mmCIF file of C-alpha atoms in Angstrom:
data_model
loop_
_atom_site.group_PDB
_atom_site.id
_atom_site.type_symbol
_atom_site.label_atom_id
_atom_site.label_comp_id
_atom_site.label_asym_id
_atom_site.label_seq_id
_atom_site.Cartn_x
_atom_site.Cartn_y
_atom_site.Cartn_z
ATOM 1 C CA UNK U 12 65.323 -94.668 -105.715
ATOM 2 C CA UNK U 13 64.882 -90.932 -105.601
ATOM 3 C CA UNK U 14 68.318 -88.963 -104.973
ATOM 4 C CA UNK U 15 67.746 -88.405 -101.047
ATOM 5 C CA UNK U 16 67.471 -92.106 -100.793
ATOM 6 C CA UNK U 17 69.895 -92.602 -103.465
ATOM 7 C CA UNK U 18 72.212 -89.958 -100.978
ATOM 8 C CA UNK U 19 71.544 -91.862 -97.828
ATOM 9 C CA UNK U 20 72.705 -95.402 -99.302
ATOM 10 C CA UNK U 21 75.697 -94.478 -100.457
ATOM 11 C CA UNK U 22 76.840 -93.047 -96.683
ATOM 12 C CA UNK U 23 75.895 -96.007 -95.016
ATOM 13 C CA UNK U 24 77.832 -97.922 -97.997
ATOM 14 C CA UNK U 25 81.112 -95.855 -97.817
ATOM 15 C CA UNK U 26 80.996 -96.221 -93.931
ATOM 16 C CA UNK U 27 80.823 -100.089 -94.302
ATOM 17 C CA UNK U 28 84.083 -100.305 -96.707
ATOM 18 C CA UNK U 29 85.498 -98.525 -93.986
ATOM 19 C CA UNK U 30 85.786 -101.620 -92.014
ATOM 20 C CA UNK U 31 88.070 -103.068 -94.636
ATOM 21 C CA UNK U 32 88.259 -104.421 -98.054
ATOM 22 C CA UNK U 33 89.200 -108.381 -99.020
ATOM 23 C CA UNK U 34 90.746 -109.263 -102.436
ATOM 24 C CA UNK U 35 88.940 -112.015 -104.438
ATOM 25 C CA UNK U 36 91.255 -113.611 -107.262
ATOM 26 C CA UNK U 37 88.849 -113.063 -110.154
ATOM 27 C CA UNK U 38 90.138 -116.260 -111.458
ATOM 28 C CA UNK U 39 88.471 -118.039 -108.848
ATOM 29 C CA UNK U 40 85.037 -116.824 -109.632
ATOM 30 C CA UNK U 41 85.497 -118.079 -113.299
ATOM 31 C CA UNK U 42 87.023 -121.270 -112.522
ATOM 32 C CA UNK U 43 85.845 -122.079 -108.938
ATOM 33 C CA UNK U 44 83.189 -124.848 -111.244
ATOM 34 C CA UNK U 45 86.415 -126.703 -112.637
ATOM 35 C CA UNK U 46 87.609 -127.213 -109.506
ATOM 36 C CA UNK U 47 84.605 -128.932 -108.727
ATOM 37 C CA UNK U 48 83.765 -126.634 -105.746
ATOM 38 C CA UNK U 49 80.117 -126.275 -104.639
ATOM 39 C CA UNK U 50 78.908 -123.081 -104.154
ATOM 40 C CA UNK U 51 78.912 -123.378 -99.928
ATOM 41 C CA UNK U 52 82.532 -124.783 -100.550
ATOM 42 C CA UNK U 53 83.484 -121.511 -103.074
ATOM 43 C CA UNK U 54 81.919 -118.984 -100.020
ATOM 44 C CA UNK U 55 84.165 -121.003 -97.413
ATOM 45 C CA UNK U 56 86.966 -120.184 -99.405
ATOM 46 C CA UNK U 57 85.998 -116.951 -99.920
ATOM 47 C CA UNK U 58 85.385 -116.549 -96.262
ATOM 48 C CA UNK U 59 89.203 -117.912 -95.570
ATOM 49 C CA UNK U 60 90.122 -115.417 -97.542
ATOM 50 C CA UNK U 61 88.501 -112.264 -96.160
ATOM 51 C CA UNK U 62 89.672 -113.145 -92.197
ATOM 52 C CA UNK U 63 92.808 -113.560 -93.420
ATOM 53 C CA UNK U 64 93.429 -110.346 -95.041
ATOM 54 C CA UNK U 65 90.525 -108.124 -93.607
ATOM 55 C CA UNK U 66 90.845 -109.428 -89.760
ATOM 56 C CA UNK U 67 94.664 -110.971 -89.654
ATOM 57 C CA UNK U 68 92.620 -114.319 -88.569
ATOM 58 C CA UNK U 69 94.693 -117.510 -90.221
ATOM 59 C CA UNK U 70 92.347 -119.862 -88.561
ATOM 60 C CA UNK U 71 88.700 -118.879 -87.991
ATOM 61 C CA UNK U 72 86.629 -120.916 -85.553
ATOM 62 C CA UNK U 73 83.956 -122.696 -86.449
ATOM 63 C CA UNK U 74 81.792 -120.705 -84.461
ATOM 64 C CA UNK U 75 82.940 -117.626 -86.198
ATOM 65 C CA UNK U 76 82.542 -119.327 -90.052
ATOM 66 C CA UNK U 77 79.361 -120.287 -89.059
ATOM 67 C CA UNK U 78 78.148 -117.087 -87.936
ATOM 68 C CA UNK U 79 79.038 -115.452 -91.158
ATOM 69 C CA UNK U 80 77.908 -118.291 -94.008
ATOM 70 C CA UNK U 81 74.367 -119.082 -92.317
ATOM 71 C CA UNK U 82 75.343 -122.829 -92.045
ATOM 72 C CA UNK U 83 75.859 -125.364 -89.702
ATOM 73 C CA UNK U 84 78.733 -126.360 -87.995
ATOM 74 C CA UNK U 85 78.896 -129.758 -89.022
ATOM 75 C CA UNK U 86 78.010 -128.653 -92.650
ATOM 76 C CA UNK U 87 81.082 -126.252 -92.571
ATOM 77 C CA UNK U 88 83.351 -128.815 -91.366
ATOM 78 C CA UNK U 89 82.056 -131.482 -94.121
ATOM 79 C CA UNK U 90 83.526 -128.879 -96.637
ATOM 80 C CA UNK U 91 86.866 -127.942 -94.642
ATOM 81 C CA UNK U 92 87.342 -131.733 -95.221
ATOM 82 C CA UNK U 93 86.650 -131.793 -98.732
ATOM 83 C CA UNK U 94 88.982 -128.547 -99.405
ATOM 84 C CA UNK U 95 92.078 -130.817 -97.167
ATOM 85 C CA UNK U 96 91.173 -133.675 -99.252
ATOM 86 C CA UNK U 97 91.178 -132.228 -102.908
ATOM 87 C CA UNK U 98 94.807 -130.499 -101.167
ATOM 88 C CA UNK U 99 93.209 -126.708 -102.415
ATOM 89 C CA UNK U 100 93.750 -126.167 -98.369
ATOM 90 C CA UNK U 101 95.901 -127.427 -95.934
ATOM 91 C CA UNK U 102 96.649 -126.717 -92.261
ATOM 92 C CA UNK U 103 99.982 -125.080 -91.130
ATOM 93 C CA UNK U 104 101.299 -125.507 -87.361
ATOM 94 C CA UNK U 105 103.670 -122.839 -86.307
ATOM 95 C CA UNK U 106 105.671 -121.999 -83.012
ATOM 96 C CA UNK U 107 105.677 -118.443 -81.389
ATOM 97 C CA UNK U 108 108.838 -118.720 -80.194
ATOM 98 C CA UNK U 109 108.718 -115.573 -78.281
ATOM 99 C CA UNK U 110 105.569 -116.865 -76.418
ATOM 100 C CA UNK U 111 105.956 -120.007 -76.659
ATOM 101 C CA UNK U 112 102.554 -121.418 -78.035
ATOM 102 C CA UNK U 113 101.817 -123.473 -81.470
ATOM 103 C CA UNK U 114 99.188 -122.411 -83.099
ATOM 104 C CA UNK U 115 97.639 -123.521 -86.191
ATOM 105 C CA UNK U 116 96.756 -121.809 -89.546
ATOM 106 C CA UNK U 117 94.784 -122.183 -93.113
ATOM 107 C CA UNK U 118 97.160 -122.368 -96.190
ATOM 108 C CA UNK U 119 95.584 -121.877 -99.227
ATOM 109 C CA UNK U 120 98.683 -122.280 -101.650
ATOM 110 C CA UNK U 121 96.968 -125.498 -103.487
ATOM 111 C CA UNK U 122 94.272 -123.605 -104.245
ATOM 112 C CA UNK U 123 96.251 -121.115 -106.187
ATOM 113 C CA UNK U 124 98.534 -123.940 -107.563
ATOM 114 C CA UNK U 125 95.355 -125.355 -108.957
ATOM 115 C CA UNK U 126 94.136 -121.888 -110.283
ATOM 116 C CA UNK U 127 97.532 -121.465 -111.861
ATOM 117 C CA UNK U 128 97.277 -124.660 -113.722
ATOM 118 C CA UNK U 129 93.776 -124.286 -114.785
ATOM 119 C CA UNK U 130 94.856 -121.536 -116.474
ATOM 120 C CA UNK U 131 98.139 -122.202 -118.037
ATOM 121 C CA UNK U 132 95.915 -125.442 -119.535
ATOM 122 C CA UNK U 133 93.351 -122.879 -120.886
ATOM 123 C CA UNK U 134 96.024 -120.764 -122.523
ATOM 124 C CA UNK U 135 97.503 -123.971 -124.002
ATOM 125 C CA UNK U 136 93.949 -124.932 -125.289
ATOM 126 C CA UNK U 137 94.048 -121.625 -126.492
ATOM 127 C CA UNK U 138 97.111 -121.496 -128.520
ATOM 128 C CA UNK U 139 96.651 -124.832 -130.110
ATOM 129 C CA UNK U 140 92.961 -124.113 -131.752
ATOM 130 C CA UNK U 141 95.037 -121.239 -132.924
ATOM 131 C CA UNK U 142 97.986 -123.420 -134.358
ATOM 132 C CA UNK U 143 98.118 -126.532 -137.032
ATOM 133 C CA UNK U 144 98.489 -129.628 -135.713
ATOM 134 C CA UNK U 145 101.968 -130.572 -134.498
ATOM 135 C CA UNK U 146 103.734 -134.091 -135.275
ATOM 136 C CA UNK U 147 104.457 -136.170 -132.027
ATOM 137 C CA UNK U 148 107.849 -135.208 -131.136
ATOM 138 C CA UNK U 149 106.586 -131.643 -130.480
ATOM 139 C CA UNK U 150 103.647 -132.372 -128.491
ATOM 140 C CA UNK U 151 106.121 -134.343 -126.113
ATOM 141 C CA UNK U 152 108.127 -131.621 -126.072
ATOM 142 C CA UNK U 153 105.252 -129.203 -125.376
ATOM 143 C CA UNK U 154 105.512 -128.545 -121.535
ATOM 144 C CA UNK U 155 108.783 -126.883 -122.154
ATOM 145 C CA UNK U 156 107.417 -123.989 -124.654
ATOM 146 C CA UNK U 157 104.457 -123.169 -122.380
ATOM 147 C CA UNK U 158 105.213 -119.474 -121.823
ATOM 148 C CA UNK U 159 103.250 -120.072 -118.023
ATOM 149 C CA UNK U 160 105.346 -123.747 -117.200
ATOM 150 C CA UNK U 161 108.653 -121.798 -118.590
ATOM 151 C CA UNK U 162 108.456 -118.598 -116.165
ATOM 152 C CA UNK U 163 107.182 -121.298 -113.439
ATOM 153 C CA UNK U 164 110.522 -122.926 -113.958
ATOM 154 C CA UNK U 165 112.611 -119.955 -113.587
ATOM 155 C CA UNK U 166 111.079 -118.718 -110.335
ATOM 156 C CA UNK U 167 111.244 -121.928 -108.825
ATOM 157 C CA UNK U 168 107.308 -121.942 -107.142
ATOM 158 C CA UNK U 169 103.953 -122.198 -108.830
ATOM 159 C CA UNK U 170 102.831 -119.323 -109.931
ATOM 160 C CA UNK U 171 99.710 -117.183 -108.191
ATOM 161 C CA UNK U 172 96.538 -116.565 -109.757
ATOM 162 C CA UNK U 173 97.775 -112.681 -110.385
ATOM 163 C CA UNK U 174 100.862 -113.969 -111.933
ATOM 164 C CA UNK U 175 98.681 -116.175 -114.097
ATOM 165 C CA UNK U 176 96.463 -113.311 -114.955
ATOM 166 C CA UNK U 177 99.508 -110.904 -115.759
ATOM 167 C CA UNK U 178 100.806 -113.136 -117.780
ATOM 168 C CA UNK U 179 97.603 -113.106 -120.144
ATOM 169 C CA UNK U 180 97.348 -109.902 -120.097
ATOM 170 C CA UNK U 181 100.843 -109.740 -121.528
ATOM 171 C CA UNK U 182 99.742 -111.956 -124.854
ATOM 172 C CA UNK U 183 95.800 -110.701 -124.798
ATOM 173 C CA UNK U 184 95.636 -107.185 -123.465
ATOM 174 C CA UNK U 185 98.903 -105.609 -124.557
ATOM 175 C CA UNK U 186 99.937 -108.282 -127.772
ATOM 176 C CA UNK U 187 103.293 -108.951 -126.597
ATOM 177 C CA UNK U 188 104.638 -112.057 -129.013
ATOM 178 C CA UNK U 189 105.044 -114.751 -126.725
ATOM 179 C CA UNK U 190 108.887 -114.717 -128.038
ATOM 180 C CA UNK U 191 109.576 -111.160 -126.695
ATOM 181 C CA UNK U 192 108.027 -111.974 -123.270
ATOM 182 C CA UNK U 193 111.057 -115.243 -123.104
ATOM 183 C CA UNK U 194 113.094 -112.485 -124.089
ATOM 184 C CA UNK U 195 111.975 -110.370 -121.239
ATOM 185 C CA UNK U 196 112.211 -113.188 -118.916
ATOM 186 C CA UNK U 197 115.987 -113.746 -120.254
ATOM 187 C CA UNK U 198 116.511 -110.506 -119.598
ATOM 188 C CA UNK U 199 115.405 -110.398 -115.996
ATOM 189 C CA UNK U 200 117.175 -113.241 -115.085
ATOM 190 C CA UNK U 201 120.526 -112.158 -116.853
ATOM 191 C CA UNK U 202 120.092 -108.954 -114.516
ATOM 192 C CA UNK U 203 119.654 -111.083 -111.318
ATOM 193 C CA UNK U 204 116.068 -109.332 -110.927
ATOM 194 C CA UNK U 205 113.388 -112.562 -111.734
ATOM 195 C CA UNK U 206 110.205 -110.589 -110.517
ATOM 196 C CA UNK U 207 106.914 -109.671 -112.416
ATOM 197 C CA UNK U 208 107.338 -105.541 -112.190
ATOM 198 C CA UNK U 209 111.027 -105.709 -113.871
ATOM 199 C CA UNK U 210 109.612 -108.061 -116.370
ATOM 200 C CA UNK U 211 106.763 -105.806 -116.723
ATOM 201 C CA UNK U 212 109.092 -102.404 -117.037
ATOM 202 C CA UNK U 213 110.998 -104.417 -119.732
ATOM 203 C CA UNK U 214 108.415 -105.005 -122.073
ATOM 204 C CA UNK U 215 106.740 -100.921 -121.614
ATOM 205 C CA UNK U 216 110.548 -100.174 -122.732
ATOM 206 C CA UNK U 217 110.331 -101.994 -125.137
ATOM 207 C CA UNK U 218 107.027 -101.215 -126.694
ATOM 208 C CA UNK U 219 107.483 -97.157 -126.171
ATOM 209 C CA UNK U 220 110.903 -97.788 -128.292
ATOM 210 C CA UNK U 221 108.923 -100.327 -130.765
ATOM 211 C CA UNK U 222 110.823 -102.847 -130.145
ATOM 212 C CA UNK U 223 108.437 -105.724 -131.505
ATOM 213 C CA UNK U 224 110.667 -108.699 -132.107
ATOM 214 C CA UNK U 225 113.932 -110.797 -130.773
ATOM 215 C CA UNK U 226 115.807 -109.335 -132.958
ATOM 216 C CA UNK U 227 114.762 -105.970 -132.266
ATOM 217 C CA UNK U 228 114.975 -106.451 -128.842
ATOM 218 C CA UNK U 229 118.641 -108.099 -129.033
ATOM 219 C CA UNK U 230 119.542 -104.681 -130.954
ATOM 220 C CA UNK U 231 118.168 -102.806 -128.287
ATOM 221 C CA UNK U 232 119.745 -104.506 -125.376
ATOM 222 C CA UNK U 233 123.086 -104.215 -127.441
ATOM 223 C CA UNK U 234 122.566 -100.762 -127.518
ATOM 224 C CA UNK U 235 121.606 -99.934 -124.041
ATOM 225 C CA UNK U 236 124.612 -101.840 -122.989
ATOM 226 C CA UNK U 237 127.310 -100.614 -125.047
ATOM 227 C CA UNK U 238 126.195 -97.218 -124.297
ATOM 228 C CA UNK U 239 126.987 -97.832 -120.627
ATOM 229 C CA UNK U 240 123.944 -97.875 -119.194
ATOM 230 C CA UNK U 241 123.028 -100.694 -116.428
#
């Protein structure tokens, strides 16, 4: 592709992300397989997704699905099943009271239940091929020191995919101990603010003061607060 061509492309490119941009979770494109989702079933979703956000459409037709996957009606509808039967979708009715008409609407909230769990069990995998073996009492104990169940608890909901993936990037990326993150999350809570970007703006403290354990951190906070700061 010579640079006139090369030119030409990338106009009629840029003028077709004009129309609007969807947002994939990129843990569903790793992790779509152990969910057991076909590839037609995977574009559906992804298909959900895109009305939704790019067109404000909660329940595309049929007709409309069709149009854009290539694939039959009946063919679609075979995998809107599946999705309601594996609960990664369900279907919403709600009231426009000012209009007065129902109207119905995808919910894909299992589905990022699911993706949640998938990887909160990979992270466990994770840390215990990292970790001797533990005696029985504290592998019954286990669910309550996974850093992903523990935060899950404390904002009372399942956590998204991006909440998931923030969360790794916490341990992998930036090498918070998993210790200072509880400490975070303590934090957060103790301030009556239990949301990702406080948590998030606790730990970059923390780090730009080197504040790299509990204890650290408890002399910090101790600190900051004594010195009558909120």
């Amino acid at each position: 592709m010579d640079s006139a061509e090369w030119k030409t492309w990338a106009e009629g490119a840029s003028s077709g992300l004009g129309a609007g941009m969807a947002i994939i979770p990129y843990v569903l494109l790793q992790h779509y397989r152990k969910l057991k989702l076909s590839d037609q079933e995977m574009l559906l979703l992804i298909h959900l997704i895109s009305f939704k956000q790019v067109e404000q459409k909660d329940f595309p037709s049929l007709e409309e699905l069709q149009e854009v996957m290539g694939a039959s009606s009946q063919a679609i509808a075979q995998c809107l099943q599946k999705l309601l039967k594996a609960g990664l979708i369900s279907i919403d009715e709600e009231l426009d009271e000012l209009r007065n008409i129902q109207y119905e609407r995808y919910n894909l909230s299992g589905l990022y239940e699911k993706l949640g769990r998938c990887l909160a069990a990979e992270e466990k995998n994770r840390s215990s091929q990292l970790s001797p073996p533990k005696p029985q009492e504290s592998l019954d104990q286990d669910e309550g020191h996974n850093l992903f169940i523990v935060i899950e608890k404390e904002f009372g909901r399942p956590l998204s995919p991006m909440e998931c993936e923030t969360i790794s990037g916490w341990m992998d990326q930036d090498r918070y101990p998993d210790e200072l993150i509880r400490m975070a999350l303590k934090e957060a809570v103790f301030a009556g603010k239990v949301h990702f970007r406080y948590i998030d703006r606790i730990l970059l403290e923390w780090s730009r003061n080197r504040v790299k354990t509990v204890d650290d951190a408890k002399a910090y906070t101790q600190k900051f607060r004594s010195g009558g700061r909120a």
